[in-house]
mmCIF file of C-alpha atoms in Angstrom:
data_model
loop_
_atom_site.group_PDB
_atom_site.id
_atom_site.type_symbol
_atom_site.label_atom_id
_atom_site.label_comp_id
_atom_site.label_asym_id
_atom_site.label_seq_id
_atom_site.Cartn_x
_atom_site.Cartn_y
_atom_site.Cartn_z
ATOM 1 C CA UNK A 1288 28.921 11.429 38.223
ATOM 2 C CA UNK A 1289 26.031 9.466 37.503
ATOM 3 C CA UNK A 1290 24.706 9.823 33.624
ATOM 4 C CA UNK A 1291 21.130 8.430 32.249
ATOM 5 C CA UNK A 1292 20.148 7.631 28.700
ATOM 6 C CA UNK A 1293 17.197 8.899 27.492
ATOM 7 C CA UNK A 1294 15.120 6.075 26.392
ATOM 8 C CA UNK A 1295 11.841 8.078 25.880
ATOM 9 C CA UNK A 1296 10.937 5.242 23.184
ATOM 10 C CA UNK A 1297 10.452 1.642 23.362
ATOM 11 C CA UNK A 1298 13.644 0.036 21.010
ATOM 12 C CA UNK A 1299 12.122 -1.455 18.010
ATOM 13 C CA UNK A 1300 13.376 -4.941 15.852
ATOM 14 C CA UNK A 1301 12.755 -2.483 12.543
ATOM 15 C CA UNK A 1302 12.903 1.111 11.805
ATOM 16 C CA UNK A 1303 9.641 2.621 10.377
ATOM 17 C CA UNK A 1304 11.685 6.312 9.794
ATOM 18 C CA UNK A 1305 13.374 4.184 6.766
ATOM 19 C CA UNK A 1306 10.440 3.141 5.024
ATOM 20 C CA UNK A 1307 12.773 -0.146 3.827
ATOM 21 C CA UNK A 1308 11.424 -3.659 2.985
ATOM 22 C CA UNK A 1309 13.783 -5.943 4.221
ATOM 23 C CA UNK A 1310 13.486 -8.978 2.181
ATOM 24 C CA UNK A 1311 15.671 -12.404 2.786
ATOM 25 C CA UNK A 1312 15.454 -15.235 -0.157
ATOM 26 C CA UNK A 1313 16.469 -19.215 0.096
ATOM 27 C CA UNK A 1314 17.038 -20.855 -3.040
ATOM 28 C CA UNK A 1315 16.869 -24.279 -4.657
ATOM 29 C CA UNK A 1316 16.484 -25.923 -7.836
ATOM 30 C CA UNK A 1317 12.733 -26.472 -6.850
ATOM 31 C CA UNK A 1318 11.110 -24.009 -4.755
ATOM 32 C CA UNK A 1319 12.429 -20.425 -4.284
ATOM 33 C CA UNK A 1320 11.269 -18.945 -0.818
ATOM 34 C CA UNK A 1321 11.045 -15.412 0.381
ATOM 35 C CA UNK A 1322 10.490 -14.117 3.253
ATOM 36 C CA UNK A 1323 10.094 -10.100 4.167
ATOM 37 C CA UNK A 1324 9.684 -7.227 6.658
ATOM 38 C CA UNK A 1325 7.799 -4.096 6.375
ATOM 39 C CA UNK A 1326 7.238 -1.420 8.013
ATOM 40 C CA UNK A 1327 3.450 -1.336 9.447
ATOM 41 C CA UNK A 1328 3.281 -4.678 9.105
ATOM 42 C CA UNK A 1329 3.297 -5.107 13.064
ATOM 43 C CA UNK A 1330 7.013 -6.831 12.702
ATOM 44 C CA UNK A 1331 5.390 -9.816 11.528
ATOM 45 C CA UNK A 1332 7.654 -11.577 8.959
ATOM 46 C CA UNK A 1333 5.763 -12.822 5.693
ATOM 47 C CA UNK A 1334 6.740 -15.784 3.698
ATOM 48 C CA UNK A 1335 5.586 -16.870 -0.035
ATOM 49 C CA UNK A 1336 7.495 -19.505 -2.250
ATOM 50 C CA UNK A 1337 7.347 -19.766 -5.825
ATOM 51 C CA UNK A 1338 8.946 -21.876 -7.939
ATOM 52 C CA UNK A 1339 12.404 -22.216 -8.362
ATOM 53 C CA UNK A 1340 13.220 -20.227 -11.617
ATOM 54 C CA UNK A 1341 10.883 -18.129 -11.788
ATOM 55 C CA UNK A 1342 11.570 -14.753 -12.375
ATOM 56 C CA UNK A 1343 8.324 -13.309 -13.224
ATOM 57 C CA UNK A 1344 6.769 -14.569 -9.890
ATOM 58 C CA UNK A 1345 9.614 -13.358 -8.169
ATOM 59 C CA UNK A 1346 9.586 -10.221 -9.504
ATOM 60 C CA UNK A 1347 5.661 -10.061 -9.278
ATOM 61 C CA UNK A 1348 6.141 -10.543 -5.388
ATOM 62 C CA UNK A 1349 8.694 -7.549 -5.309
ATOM 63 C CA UNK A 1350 5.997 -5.549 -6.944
ATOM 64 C CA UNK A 1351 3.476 -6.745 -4.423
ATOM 65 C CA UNK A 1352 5.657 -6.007 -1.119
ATOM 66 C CA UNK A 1353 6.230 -2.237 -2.895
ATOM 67 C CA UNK A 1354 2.469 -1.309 -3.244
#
């Protein structure tokens, strides 16, 4: 017997139902860059540096991605 998976929908790279940010940092002693993933965004991946260090501006750009 002969079975078929339903595959009504088109697979995605991210899952919108979560409503997750998926955020990825590389760090040095200079330059501290991150890189995230939204949902909405159209699965384009968005990168801003700041410098290495700084909390504030990291934090700021968490802040940013949550709006």
């Amino acid at each position: 017997m002969r079975v078929v998976a339903d595959r009504s929908a088109a697979p995605a790279a991210i899952r919108t139902d979560l409503g997750a940010i998926f955020v990825s940092l590389e760090l040095s002693k200079s330059t501290w860059l991150i890189t995230s993933l939204s949902p909405g965004s159209g699965e384009k991946i968005s990168k801003h540096a700041v410098r290495g260090g700084d909390i504030t501006g990291l934090l700021a750009r968490f802040a940013q991605l949550q709006d």
